[in-house]
Coordinates of C-alpha atoms in Angstrom, one line a residue:
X1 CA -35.4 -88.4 27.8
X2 CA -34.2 -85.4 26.1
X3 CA -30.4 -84.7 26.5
X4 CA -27.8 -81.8 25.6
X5 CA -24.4 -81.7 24.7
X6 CA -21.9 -78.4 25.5
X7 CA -19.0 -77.9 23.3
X8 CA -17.0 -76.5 26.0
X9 CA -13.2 -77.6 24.3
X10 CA -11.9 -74.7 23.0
X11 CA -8.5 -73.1 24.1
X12 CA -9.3 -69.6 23.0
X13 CA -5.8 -69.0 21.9
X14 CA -6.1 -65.5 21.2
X15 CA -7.7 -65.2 25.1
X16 CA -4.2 -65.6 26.1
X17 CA -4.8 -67.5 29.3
X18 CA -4.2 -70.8 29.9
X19 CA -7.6 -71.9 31.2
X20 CA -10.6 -72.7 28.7
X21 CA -12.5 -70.6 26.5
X22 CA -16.1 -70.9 28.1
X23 CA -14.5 -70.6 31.6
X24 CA -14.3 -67.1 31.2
X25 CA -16.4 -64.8 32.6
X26 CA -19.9 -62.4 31.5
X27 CA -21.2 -60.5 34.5
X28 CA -19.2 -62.9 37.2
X29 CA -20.2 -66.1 35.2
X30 CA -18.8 -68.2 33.0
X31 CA -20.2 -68.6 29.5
X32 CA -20.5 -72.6 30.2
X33 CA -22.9 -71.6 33.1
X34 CA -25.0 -69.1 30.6
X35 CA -25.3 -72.1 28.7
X36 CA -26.1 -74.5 31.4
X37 CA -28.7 -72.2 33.0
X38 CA -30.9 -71.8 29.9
X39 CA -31.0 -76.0 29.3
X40 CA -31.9 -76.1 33.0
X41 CA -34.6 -73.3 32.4
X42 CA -36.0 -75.4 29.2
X43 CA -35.9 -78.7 31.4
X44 CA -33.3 -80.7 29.6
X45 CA -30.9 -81.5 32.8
X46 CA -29.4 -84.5 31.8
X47 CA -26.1 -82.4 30.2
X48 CA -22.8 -83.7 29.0
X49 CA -19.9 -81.1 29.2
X50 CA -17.2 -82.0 25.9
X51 CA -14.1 -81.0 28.1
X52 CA -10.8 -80.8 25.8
X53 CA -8.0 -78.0 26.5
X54 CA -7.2 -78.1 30.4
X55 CA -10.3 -80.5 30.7
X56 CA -9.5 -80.4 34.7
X57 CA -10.3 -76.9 35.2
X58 CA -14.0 -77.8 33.6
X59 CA -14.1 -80.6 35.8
X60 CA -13.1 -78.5 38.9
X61 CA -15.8 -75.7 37.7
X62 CA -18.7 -78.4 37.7
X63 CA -17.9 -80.5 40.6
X64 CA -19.9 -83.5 39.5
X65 CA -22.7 -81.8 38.1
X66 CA -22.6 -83.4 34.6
X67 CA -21.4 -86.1 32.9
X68 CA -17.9 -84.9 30.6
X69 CA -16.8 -86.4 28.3
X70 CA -13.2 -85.7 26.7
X71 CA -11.9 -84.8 23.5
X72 CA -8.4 -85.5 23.2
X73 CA -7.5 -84.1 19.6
X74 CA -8.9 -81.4 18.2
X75 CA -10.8 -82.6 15.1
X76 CA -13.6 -81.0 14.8
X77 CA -17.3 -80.7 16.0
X78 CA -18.3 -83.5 14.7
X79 CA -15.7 -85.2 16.4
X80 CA -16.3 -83.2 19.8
X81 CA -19.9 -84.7 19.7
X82 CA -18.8 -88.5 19.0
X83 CA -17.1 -88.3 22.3
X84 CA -20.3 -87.9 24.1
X85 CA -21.9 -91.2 21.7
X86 CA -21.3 -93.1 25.1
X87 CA -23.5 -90.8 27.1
X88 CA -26.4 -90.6 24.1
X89 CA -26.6 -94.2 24.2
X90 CA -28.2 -94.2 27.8
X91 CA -31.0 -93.6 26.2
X92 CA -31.7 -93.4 22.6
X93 CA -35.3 -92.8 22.5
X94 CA -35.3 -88.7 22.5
X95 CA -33.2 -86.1 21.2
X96 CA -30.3 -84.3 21.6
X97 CA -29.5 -81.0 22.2
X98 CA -25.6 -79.7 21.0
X99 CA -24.8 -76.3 22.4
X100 CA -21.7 -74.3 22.5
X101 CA -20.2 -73.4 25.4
X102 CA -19.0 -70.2 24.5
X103 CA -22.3 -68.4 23.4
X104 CA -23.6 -67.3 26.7
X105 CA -26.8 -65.9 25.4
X106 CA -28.6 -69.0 24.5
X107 CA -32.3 -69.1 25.9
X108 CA -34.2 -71.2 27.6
X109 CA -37.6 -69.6 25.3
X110 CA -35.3 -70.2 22.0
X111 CA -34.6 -74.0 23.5
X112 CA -38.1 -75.1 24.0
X113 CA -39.7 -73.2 21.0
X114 CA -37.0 -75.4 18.4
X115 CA -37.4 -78.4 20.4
X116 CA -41.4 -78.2 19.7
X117 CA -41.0 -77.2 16.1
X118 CA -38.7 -80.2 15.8
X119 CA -40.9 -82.8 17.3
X120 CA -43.8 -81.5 15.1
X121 CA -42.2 -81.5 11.7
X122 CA -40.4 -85.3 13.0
X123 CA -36.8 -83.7 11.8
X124 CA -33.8 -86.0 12.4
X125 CA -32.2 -82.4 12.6
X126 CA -33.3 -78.6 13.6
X127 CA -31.0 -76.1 13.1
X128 CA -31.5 -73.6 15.2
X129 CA -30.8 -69.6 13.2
X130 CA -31.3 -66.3 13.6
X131 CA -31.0 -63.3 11.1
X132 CA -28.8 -61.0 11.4
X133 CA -28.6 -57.6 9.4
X134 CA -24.8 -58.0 9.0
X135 CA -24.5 -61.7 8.4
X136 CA -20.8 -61.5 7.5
X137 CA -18.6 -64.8 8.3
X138 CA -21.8 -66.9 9.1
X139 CA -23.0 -70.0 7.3
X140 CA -25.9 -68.8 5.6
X141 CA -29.0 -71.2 5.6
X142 CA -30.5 -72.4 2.4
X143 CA -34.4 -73.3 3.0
X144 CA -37.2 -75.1 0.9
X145 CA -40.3 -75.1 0.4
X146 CA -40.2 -78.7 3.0
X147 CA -37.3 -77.5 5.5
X148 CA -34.0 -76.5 4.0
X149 CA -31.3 -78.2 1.7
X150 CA -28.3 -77.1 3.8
X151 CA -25.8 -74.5 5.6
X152 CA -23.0 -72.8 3.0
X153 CA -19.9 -71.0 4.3
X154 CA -19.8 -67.7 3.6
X155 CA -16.2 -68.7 1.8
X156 CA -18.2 -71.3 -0.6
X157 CA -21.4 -68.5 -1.0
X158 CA -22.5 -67.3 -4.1
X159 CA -23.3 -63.3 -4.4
X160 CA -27.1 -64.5 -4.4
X161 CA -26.8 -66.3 -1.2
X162 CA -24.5 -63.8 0.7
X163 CA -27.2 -61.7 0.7
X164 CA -29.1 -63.8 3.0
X165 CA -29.4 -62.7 6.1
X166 CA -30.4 -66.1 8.4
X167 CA -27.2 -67.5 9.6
X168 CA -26.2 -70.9 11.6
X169 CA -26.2 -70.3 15.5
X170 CA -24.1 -73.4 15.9
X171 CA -26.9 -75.1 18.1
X172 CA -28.9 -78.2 16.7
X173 CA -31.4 -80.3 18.0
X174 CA -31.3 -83.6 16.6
X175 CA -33.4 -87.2 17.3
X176 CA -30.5 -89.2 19.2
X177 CA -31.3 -92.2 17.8
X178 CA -30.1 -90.5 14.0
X179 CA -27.1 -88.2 15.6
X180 CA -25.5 -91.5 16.6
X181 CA -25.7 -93.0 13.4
X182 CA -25.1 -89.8 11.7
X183 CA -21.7 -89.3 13.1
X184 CA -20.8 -92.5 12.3
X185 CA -21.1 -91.6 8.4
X186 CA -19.0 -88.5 8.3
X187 CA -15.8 -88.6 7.2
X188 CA -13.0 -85.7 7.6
X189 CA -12.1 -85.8 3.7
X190 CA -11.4 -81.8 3.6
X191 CA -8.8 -79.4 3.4
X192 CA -8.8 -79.1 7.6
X193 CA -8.9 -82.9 8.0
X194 CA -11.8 -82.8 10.5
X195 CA -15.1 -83.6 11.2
X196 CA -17.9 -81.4 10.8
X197 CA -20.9 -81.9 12.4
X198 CA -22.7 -79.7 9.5
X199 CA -21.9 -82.8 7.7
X200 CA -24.7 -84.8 9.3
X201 CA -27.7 -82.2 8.2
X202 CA -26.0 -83.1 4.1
X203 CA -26.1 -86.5 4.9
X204 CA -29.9 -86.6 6.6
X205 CA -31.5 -84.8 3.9
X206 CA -29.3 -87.4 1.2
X207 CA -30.9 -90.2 3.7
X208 CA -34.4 -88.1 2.8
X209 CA -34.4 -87.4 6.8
X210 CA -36.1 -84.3 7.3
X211 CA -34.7 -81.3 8.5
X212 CA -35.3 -77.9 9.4
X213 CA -34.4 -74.6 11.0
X214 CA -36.2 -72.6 13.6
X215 CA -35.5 -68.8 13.5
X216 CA -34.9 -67.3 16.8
X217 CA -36.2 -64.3 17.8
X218 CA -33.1 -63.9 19.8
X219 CA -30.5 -62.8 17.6
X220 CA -28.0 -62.5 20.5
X221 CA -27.8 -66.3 20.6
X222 CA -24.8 -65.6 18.1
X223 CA -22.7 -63.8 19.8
X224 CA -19.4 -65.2 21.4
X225 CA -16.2 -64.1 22.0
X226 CA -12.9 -65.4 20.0
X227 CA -10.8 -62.7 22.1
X228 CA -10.7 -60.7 25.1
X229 CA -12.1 -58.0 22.9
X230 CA -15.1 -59.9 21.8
X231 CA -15.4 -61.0 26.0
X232 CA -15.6 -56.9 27.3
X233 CA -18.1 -56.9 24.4
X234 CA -19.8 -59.8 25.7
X235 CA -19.7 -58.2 29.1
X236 CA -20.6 -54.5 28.0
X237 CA -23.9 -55.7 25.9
X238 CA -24.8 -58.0 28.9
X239 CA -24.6 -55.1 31.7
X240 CA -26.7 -52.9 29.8
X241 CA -29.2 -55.6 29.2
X242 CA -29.5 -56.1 32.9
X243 CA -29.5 -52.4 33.9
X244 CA -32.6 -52.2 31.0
X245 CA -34.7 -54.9 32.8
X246 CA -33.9 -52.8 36.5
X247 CA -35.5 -50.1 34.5
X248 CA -38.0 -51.0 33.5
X249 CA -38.9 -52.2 36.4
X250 CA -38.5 -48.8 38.3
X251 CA -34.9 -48.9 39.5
X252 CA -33.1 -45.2 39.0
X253 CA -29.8 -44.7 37.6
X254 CA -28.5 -41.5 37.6
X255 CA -25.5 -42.5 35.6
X256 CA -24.3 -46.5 34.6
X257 CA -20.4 -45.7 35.1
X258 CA -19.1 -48.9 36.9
X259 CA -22.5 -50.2 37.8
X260 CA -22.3 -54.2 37.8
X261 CA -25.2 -56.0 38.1
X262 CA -25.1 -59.7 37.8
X263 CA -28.3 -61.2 35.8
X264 CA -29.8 -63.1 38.9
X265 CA -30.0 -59.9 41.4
X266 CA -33.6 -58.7 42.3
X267 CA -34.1 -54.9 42.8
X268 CA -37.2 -53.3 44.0
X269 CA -38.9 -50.1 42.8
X270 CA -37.8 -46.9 43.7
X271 CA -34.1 -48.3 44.3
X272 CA -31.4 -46.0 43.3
X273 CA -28.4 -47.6 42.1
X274 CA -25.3 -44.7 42.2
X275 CA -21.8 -45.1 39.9
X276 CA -19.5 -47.6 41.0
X277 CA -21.5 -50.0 42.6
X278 CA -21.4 -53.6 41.5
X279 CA -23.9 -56.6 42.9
X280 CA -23.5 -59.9 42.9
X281 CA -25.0 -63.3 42.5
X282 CA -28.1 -64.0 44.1
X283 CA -28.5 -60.5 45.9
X284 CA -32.3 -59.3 46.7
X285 CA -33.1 -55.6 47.2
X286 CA -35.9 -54.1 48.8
X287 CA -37.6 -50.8 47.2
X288 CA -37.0 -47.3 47.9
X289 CA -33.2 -47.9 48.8
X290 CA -30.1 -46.1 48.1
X291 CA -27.5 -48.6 46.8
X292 CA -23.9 -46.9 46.4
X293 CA -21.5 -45.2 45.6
X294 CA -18.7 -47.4 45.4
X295 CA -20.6 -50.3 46.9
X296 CA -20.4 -54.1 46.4
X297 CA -22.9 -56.4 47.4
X298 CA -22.5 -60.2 46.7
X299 CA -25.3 -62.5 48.2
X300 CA -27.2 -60.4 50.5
X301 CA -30.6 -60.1 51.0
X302 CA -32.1 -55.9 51.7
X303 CA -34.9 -54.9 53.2
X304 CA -36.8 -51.4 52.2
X305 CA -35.4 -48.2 52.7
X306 CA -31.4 -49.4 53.3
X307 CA -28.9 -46.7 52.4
X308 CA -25.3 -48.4 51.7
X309 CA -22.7 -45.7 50.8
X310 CA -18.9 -47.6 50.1
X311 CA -19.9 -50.4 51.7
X312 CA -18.8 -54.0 51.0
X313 CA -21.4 -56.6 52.1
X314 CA -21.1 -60.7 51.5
X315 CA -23.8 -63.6 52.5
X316 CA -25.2 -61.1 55.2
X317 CA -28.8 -59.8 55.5
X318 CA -29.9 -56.1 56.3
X319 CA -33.4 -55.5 57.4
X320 CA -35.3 -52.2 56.4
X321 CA -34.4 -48.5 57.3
X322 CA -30.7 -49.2 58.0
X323 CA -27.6 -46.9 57.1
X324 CA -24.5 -48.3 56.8
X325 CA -21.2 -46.3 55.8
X326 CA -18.8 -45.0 54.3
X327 CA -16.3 -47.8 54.6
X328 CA -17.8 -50.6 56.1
X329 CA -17.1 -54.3 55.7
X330 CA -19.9 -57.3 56.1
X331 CA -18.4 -60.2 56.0
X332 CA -20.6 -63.2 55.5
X333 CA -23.0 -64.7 58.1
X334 CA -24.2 -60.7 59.4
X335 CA -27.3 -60.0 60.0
X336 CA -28.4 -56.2 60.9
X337 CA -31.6 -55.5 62.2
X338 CA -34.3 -52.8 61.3
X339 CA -33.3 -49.2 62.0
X340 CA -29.5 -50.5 63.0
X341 CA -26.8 -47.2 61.9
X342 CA -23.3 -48.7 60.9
X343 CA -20.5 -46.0 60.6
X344 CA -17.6 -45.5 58.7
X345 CA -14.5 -47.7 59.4
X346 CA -16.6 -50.3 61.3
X347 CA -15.5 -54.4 60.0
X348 CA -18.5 -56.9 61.0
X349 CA -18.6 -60.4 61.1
X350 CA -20.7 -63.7 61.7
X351 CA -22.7 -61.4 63.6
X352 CA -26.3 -60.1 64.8
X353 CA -26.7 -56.2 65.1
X354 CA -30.2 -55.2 67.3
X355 CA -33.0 -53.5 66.0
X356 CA -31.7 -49.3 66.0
X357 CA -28.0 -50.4 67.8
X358 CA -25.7 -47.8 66.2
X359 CA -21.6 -48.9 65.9
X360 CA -20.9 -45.2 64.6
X361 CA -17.2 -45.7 63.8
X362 CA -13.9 -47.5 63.8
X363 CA -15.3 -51.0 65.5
X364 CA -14.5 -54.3 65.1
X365 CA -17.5 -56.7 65.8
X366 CA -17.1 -60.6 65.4
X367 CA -18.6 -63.5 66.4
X368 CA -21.0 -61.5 68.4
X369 CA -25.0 -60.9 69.0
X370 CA -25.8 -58.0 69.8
X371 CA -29.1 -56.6 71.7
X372 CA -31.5 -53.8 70.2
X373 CA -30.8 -49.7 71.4
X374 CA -27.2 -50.3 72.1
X375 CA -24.4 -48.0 71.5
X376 CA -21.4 -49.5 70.2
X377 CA -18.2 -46.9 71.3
X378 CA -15.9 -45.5 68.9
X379 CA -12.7 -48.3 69.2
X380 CA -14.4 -51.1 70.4
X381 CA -13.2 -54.4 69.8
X382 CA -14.6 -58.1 70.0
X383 CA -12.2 -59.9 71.3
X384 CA -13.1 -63.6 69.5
X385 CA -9.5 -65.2 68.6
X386 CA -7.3 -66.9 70.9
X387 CA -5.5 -68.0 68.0
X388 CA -6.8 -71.9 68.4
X389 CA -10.4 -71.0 68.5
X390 CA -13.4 -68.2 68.0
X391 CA -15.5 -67.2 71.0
X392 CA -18.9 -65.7 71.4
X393 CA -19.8 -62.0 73.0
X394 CA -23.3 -61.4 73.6
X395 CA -24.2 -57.8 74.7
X396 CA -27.3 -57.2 76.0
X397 CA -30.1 -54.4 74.8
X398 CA -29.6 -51.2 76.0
X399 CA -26.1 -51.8 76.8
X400 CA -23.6 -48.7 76.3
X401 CA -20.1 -49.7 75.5
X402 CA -17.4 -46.9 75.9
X403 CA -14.4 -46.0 73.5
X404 CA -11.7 -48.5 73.3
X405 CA -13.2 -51.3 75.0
X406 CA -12.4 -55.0 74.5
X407 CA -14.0 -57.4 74.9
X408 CA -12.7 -60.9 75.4
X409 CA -14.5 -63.9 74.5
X410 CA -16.5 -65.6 75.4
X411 CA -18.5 -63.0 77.3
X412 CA -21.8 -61.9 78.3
X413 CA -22.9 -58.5 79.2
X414 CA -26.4 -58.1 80.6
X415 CA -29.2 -55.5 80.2
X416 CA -28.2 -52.3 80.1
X417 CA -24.6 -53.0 81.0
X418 CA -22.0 -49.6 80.6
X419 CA -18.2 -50.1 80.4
X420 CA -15.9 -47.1 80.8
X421 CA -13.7 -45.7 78.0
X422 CA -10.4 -47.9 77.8
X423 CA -11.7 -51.2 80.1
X424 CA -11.0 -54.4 79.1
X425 CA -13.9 -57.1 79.9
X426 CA -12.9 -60.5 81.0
X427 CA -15.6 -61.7 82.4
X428 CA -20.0 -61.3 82.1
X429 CA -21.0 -58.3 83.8
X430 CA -24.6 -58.7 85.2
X431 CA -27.7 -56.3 84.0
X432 CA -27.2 -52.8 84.8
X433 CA -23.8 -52.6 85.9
X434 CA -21.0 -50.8 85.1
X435 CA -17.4 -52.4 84.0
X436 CA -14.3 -50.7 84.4
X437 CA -11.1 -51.2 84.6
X438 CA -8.1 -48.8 84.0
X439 CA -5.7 -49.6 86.5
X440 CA -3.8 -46.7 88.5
X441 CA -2.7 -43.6 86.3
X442 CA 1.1 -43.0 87.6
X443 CA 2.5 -39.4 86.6
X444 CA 6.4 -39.5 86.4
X445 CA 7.5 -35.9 86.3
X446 CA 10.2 -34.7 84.3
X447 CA 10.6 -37.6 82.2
X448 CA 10.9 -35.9 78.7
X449 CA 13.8 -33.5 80.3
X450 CA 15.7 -36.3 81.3
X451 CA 14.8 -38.5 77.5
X452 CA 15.3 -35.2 76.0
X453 CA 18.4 -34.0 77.3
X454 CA 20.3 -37.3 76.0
X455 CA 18.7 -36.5 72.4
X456 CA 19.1 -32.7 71.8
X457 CA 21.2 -31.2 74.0
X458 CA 20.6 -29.3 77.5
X459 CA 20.2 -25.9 75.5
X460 CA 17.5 -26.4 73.5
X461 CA 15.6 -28.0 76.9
X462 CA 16.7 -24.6 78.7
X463 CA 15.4 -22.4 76.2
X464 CA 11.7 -24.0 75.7
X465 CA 11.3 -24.0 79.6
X466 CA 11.7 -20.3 79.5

């Protein structure tokens, strides 16, 4: 079985957080789960996560996923890959994969194509490159005629091969049965005193081991991030990546200020995508829709035709033709039907809308189901908390519920049920009735003479009655 190994140990000093490197985050991700993703995409699952600085926090982040293993000193990448030696000697009989964790743009494409050429050519170690027209601070890679003869720092680089342009990615396949005893041959006799796993490939091709390089036709596989610089950098080249791919699939943008998208969101043709909108996870969007401005939508499935203006919409689903906003909150579990209209100021939650219901403004809706053709008053309010547990309001199609209403779980309003402006529902109210309740208006005159006599004087009262 073929494994990989994720350098993922780094403190990232000049990151100034106390949390590791490839913990931080390109479009809502960390770089570790970049890195994850494309192994996953190139089959090799069976991962082992080199956890050092704050090794917890990796721990937290993968919740069991993959084997870590930790690196208590910092000595080195050759030293950060014999901690996983316990993990490669489950099975010996493929090869290894070693990755760093904070070079998010990996690929799955780059992963399998190496892996083949490696297998083919029977290399104890592939070095996986690219070429860069600026090559500057990268080991440069010295080939043969037969594979190549090594890596050289661009410190310890002649003039003749610092004009090379193919430079070390820092990822490697290598046969796991030669890593292991590899690593056991390298020594950390050097000015850092640490282990370098760019020591194995010397020693391979001195055992008269093959091994080889496969060029990338992704040169972004070499880009990382020492600083928080080099992370809106990250993030910056990222976003515009995933905004090209939307357009080229026919999504508009009229202008890319503050547009998010995170890598995973699908967006259907004819979708326009306005300034200040930012999606999330593993968000679907139908065509022809109108996504923004100042919208965020995290794990929501659209239908066709949905118009969201300042809307802010989790884990809920929205079926085609329906407006919602300005200044609306979906919290998760909401589902609104076809042809639904959501106003401004309205807050919904772990609830079901009917198919062309409108809730035009200032509403609170939770824990409710509502029917199809209803009218949701301007202050109504789903009464679901008792403060010790949520209840239930179902409302009926057709029903008509006036301004101010509440209604106090659990409840059930029938067909075509109307309450008055100001009632408060306590209990079902059968189909086509009508609930009110608002008490007996009392009138006590000259109040504010009396209130306002104590206040301001009797003067001032005199003179406004004339």
């Amino acid at each position: 079985m073929n494994k990989a190994i994720i350098l993922a140990g780094g403190q990232g000093k000049r990151m100034k957080a106390d949390m590791p490197k490839p913990l931080f985050k390109v479009l809502g991700e960390p770089m570790l789960e970049w890195v994850i993703s494309a192994c996953e995409g190139a089959g090799v699952s069976d991962i082992c996560v080199i956890k050092g600085f704050m090794g917890e926090m990796i721990d937290e982040y993968l919740a069991g996923r993959y084997t870590t293993a930790l690196q208590a000193e910092r000595l080195g990448t050759g030293h950060a890959v014999m901690q996983a030696i316990p993990f490669m000697k489950e099975d010996e009989t493929g090869n290894t994969l070693v990755l760093c964790g904070d070079a998010p743009f990996i690929d799955a494409e780059t992963i399998k194509a190496s892996l083949e050429m490696h297998e083919k050519q029977n290399n104890a170690v592939t070095v996986i490159t690219a070429e860069l027209d600026q090559p500057k601070g990268y080991g440069r890679i010295i080939r043969t005629k037969d594979g190549i003869s090594g890596i050289v720092e661009e410190k310890d680089a002649s003039a003749e091969q610092r004009e090379i342009k193919e430079v070390n990615s820092g990822a490697y396949w290598f046969k796991t049965s030669d890593l292991i005893s590899l690593l056991g041959k390298i020594t950390c006799d050097n000015a850092q005193k640490e282990y370098y796993l760019t020591d194995t490939i010397f020693l391979a091709i001195k055992e008269g081991k093959n091994a080889g390089a496969y060029k990338s036709e992704n040169a972004d596989i070499i880009k990382g991030a020492n600083d928080r610089k080099d992370l809106l950098a990250l993030n910056d080249y990222a976003r515009m990546e995933v905004i090209g791919k939307h357009l080229a699939n026919g999504v508009e943008f009229i202008c890319t200020d503050g547009v998010v998208i995170d890598r995973h969101v699908e967006i259907g043709a004819g979708t326009q995508i306005l300034p200040g909108t930012i999606i999330r996870k593993k968000t679907v969007i139908g065509k022809n829709c109108k996504i923004g401005p100042n919208t965020v939508v995290e794990n929501c499935t659209l239908g066709d035709n949905v118009n969201l203006h300042a809307v802010q919409a989790f884990e809920s689903v929205i079926e085609e033709g329906v407006a919602i906003g300005p200044y609306v909150h979906l919290r998760p579990n909401t589902k609104i039907c076809s042809g639904a209209k959501i106003g401004d100021f309205v807050e919904i939650k772990n609830s079901t809308v009917g198919e062309k219901t409108a809730i035009a403004h200032l509403a609170y809706i939770g824990d409710a189901d509502i029917g199809k053709r209803a009218n949701i008053g301007c202050g109504t309010v789903t009464v679901n908390y008792d403060g010790i547990e949520k209840s239930r309001c179902v409302i009926g199609d057709h029903c008509f519920i006036g301004c101010n209403t509440n209604l106090i779980a659990p409840l059930k309003l029938g067909k075509a049920v109307y309450t008055a402006a100001g009632t408060t529902v306590t209990r079902d109210v059968p189909d086509y009735a009508l609930a009110i309740d608002r008490g007996v208006m009392k009138i006590n005159e000259g109040y504010t003479l009396r209130k306002l006599k104590s206040q301001i004087g009797h003067s001032h009262i005199s003179k406004d009655k004339k």
